[in-house]
Amino acid sequence: MTIARKSPLPKVQRLTRSADFARVYAAGESVAGKFLVVWRLRRPEPGPARMGVVASKRAIGKAHDRNRAKRLLREAGRNSRGLFSEGYDYVLIARRRIAGTKCQQVQDDLLKAVQRLK
């Protein structure tokens, strides 16, 4: 039996440098949902939307809980790629309430938050 593995986001669609995250926090706009906070900033250069994920030790706690929160956020973002406008950087931040939730709940919360940004 083989397990189907979902493909990760391509590198051009990910925020990887801390300077990118800092730039989004400094000049971007945010909307809070029940399970996450979405930050968004328009980039000067055109291109596909890029997404970064954060789950802090202070908000989430233990490493295994942070890893699960990040997996949930990445999966919700991957399933909702069409929501993200081209030319923007997005940062998804896990909130404490994300513990124990299902991916569909996080995805619904992401949808509502991104719609409020538009």
PDB file of C-alpha atoms in Angstrom:
ATOM      1  CA  MET A   1       0.000   0.000   0.000  1.00  0.00           C
ATOM      2  CA  THR A   2       1.347   3.433  -0.903  1.00  0.00           C
ATOM      3  CA  ILE A   3       0.421   6.612   0.841  1.00  0.00           C
ATOM      4  CA  ALA A   4      -0.375   9.544  -1.412  1.00  0.00           C
ATOM      5  CA  ARG A   5       1.754  12.511  -0.417  1.00  0.00           C
ATOM      6  CA  LYS A   6       0.710  16.016  -1.259  1.00  0.00           C
ATOM      7  CA  SER A   7       3.274  18.096  -3.017  1.00  0.00           C
ATOM      8  CA  PRO A   8       4.750  20.983  -1.052  1.00  0.00           C
ATOM      9  CA  LEU A   9       4.431  24.558  -2.179  1.00  0.00           C
ATOM     10  CA  PRO A  10       7.057  25.444  -4.765  1.00  0.00           C
ATOM     11  CA  LYS A  11       9.937  27.515  -3.407  1.00  0.00           C
ATOM     12  CA  VAL A  12       8.799  30.609  -5.347  1.00  0.00           C
ATOM     13  CA  GLN A  13       5.498  30.499  -3.414  1.00  0.00           C
ATOM     14  CA  ARG A  14       7.088  30.358   0.068  1.00  0.00           C
ATOM     15  CA  LEU A  15       8.453  33.028   2.382  1.00  0.00           C
ATOM     16  CA  THR A  16      11.795  31.717   3.591  1.00  0.00           C
ATOM     17  CA  ARG A  17      13.878  34.627   4.869  1.00  0.00           C
ATOM     18  CA  SER A  18      13.298  36.333   8.214  1.00  0.00           C
ATOM     19  CA  ALA A  19      13.675  39.693   6.460  1.00  0.00           C
ATOM     20  CA  ASP A  20      10.595  38.861   4.358  1.00  0.00           C
ATOM     21  CA  PHE A  21       8.580  38.080   7.483  1.00  0.00           C
ATOM     22  CA  ALA A  22       9.792  41.280   9.183  1.00  0.00           C
ATOM     23  CA  ARG A  23       8.823  43.348   6.137  1.00  0.00           C
ATOM     24  CA  VAL A  24       5.286  41.911   6.170  1.00  0.00           C
ATOM     25  CA  TYR A  25       4.908  42.602   9.898  1.00  0.00           C
ATOM     26  CA  ALA A  26       6.284  46.152   9.599  1.00  0.00           C
ATOM     27  CA  ALA A  27       4.231  47.397   6.657  1.00  0.00           C
ATOM     28  CA  GLY A  28       1.446  44.860   6.141  1.00  0.00           C
ATOM     29  CA  GLU A  29      -2.164  44.639   7.224  1.00  0.00           C
ATOM     30  CA  SER A  30      -3.650  41.883   9.354  1.00  0.00           C
ATOM     31  CA  VAL A  31      -6.939  40.169  10.100  1.00  0.00           C
ATOM     32  CA  ALA A  32      -7.516  37.805  13.012  1.00  0.00           C
ATOM     33  CA  GLY A  33      -9.642  34.703  12.744  1.00  0.00           C
ATOM     34  CA  LYS A  34     -10.615  32.169  15.365  1.00  0.00           C
ATOM     35  CA  PHE A  35      -7.618  29.883  14.747  1.00  0.00           C
ATOM     36  CA  LEU A  36      -5.138  32.104  12.890  1.00  0.00           C
ATOM     37  CA  VAL A  37      -4.003  35.603  12.039  1.00  0.00           C
ATOM     38  CA  VAL A  38      -3.359  36.508   8.402  1.00  0.00           C
ATOM     39  CA  TRP A  39      -0.870  39.248   7.510  1.00  0.00           C
ATOM     40  CA  ARG A  40      -0.649  40.554   3.941  1.00  0.00           C
ATOM     41  CA  LEU A  41       1.699  42.924   2.124  1.00  0.00           C
ATOM     42  CA  ARG A  42       1.876  43.898  -1.542  1.00  0.00           C
ATOM     43  CA  ARG A  43       5.289  43.265  -3.100  1.00  0.00           C
ATOM     44  CA  PRO A  44       6.840  45.843  -5.445  1.00  0.00           C
ATOM     45  CA  GLU A  45       7.670  43.162  -8.023  1.00  0.00           C
ATOM     46  CA  PRO A  46       4.961  41.045  -9.674  1.00  0.00           C
ATOM     47  CA  GLY A  47       4.814  37.308  -9.213  1.00  0.00           C
ATOM     48  CA  PRO A  48       2.879  34.528  -7.553  1.00  0.00           C
ATOM     49  CA  ALA A  49       1.590  34.938  -4.026  1.00  0.00           C
ATOM     50  CA  ARG A  50       4.059  33.771  -1.358  1.00  0.00           C
ATOM     51  CA  MET A  51       3.065  32.283   1.989  1.00  0.00           C
ATOM     52  CA  GLY A  52       4.884  31.831   5.288  1.00  0.00           C
ATOM     53  CA  VAL A  53       3.708  30.011   8.420  1.00  0.00           C
ATOM     54  CA  VAL A  54       4.438  30.825  12.081  1.00  0.00           C
ATOM     55  CA  ALA A  55       3.578  28.970  15.287  1.00  0.00           C
ATOM     56  CA  SER A  56       5.268  30.551  18.283  1.00  0.00           C
ATOM     57  CA  LYS A  57       6.331  28.775  21.451  1.00  0.00           C
ATOM     58  CA  ARG A  58       4.553  31.399  23.528  1.00  0.00           C
ATOM     59  CA  ALA A  59       1.197  30.941  21.803  1.00  0.00           C
ATOM     60  CA  ILE A  60       1.203  27.210  21.101  1.00  0.00           C
ATOM     61  CA  GLY A  61       3.598  25.584  23.557  1.00  0.00           C
ATOM     62  CA  LYS A  62       5.401  22.298  23.037  1.00  0.00           C
ATOM     63  CA  ALA A  63       7.267  21.508  19.820  1.00  0.00           C
ATOM     64  CA  HIS A  64       4.916  18.726  18.734  1.00  0.00           C
ATOM     65  CA  ASP A  65       1.939  21.085  19.135  1.00  0.00           C
ATOM     66  CA  ARG A  66       3.725  23.802  17.109  1.00  0.00           C
ATOM     67  CA  ASN A  67       4.565  21.296  14.384  1.00  0.00           C
ATOM     68  CA  ARG A  68       0.938  20.189  14.142  1.00  0.00           C
ATOM     69  CA  ALA A  69      -0.245  23.803  14.019  1.00  0.00           C
ATOM     70  CA  LYS A  70       2.196  24.563  11.197  1.00  0.00           C
ATOM     71  CA  ARG A  71       1.096  21.456   9.298  1.00  0.00           C
ATOM     72  CA  LEU A  72      -2.534  22.533   9.612  1.00  0.00           C
ATOM     73  CA  LEU A  73      -1.751  26.059   8.384  1.00  0.00           C
ATOM     74  CA  ARG A  74       0.363  24.818   5.461  1.00  0.00           C
ATOM     75  CA  GLU A  75      -2.314  22.343   4.396  1.00  0.00           C
ATOM     76  CA  ALA A  76      -5.072  24.961   4.633  1.00  0.00           C
ATOM     77  CA  GLY A  77      -2.940  27.386   2.620  1.00  0.00           C
ATOM     78  CA  ARG A  78      -2.074  24.737   0.031  1.00  0.00           C
ATOM     79  CA  ASN A  79      -5.754  23.802  -0.388  1.00  0.00           C
ATOM     80  CA  SER A  80      -6.724  27.492  -0.685  1.00  0.00           C
ATOM     81  CA  ARG A  81      -4.061  28.729  -3.117  1.00  0.00           C
ATOM     82  CA  GLY A  82      -6.727  30.373  -5.276  1.00  0.00           C
ATOM     83  CA  LEU A  83      -7.633  32.759  -2.433  1.00  0.00           C
ATOM     84  CA  PHE A  84      -4.253  34.461  -2.385  1.00  0.00           C
ATOM     85  CA  SER A  85      -3.866  37.437  -4.721  1.00  0.00           C
ATOM     86  CA  GLU A  86      -0.813  37.493  -6.977  1.00  0.00           C
ATOM     87  CA  GLY A  87       1.887  39.965  -6.044  1.00  0.00           C
ATOM     88  CA  TYR A  88       1.282  39.675  -2.291  1.00  0.00           C
ATOM     89  CA  ASP A  89       3.163  38.068   0.596  1.00  0.00           C
ATOM     90  CA  TYR A  90       1.054  36.320   3.252  1.00  0.00           C
ATOM     91  CA  VAL A  91       2.042  35.217   6.748  1.00  0.00           C
ATOM     92  CA  LEU A  92      -0.260  32.816   8.591  1.00  0.00           C
ATOM     93  CA  ILE A  93       0.172  32.830  12.367  1.00  0.00           C
ATOM     94  CA  ALA A  94      -1.315  30.065  14.512  1.00  0.00           C
ATOM     95  CA  ARG A  95      -3.398  31.093  17.506  1.00  0.00           C
ATOM     96  CA  ARG A  96      -3.708  29.093  20.721  1.00  0.00           C
ATOM     97  CA  ARG A  97      -7.175  27.787  19.780  1.00  0.00           C
ATOM     98  CA  ILE A  98      -5.801  25.863  16.776  1.00  0.00           C
ATOM     99  CA  ALA A  99      -4.887  22.959  19.074  1.00  0.00           C
ATOM    100  CA  GLY A 100      -7.250  20.054  18.557  1.00  0.00           C
ATOM    101  CA  THR A 101      -8.934  21.411  15.429  1.00  0.00           C
ATOM    102  CA  LYS A 102      -9.411  19.718  12.084  1.00  0.00           C
ATOM    103  CA  CYS A 103      -7.931  20.946   8.835  1.00  0.00           C
ATOM    104  CA  GLN A 104     -11.348  21.858   7.402  1.00  0.00           C
ATOM    105  CA  GLN A 105     -12.051  24.199  10.327  1.00  0.00           C
ATOM    106  CA  VAL A 106      -8.717  25.953   9.803  1.00  0.00           C
ATOM    107  CA  GLN A 107      -9.360  26.181   6.063  1.00  0.00           C
ATOM    108  CA  ASP A 108     -12.798  27.754   6.647  1.00  0.00           C
ATOM    109  CA  ASP A 109     -11.276  30.261   9.072  1.00  0.00           C
ATOM    110  CA  LEU A 110      -8.564  31.119   6.526  1.00  0.00           C
ATOM    111  CA  LEU A 111     -11.199  31.678   3.842  1.00  0.00           C
ATOM    112  CA  LYS A 112     -13.138  34.110   6.058  1.00  0.00           C
ATOM    113  CA  ALA A 113      -9.986  35.992   7.068  1.00  0.00           C
ATOM    114  CA  VAL A 114      -8.667  36.397   3.513  1.00  0.00           C
ATOM    115  CA  GLN A 115     -12.087  37.583   2.312  1.00  0.00           C
ATOM    116  CA  ARG A 116     -12.054  40.285   4.987  1.00  0.00           C
ATOM    117  CA  LEU A 117      -8.669  41.467   3.712  1.00  0.00           C
ATOM    118  CA  LYS A 118      -9.995  42.077   0.195  1.00  0.00           C
TER     119      LYS A 118
END
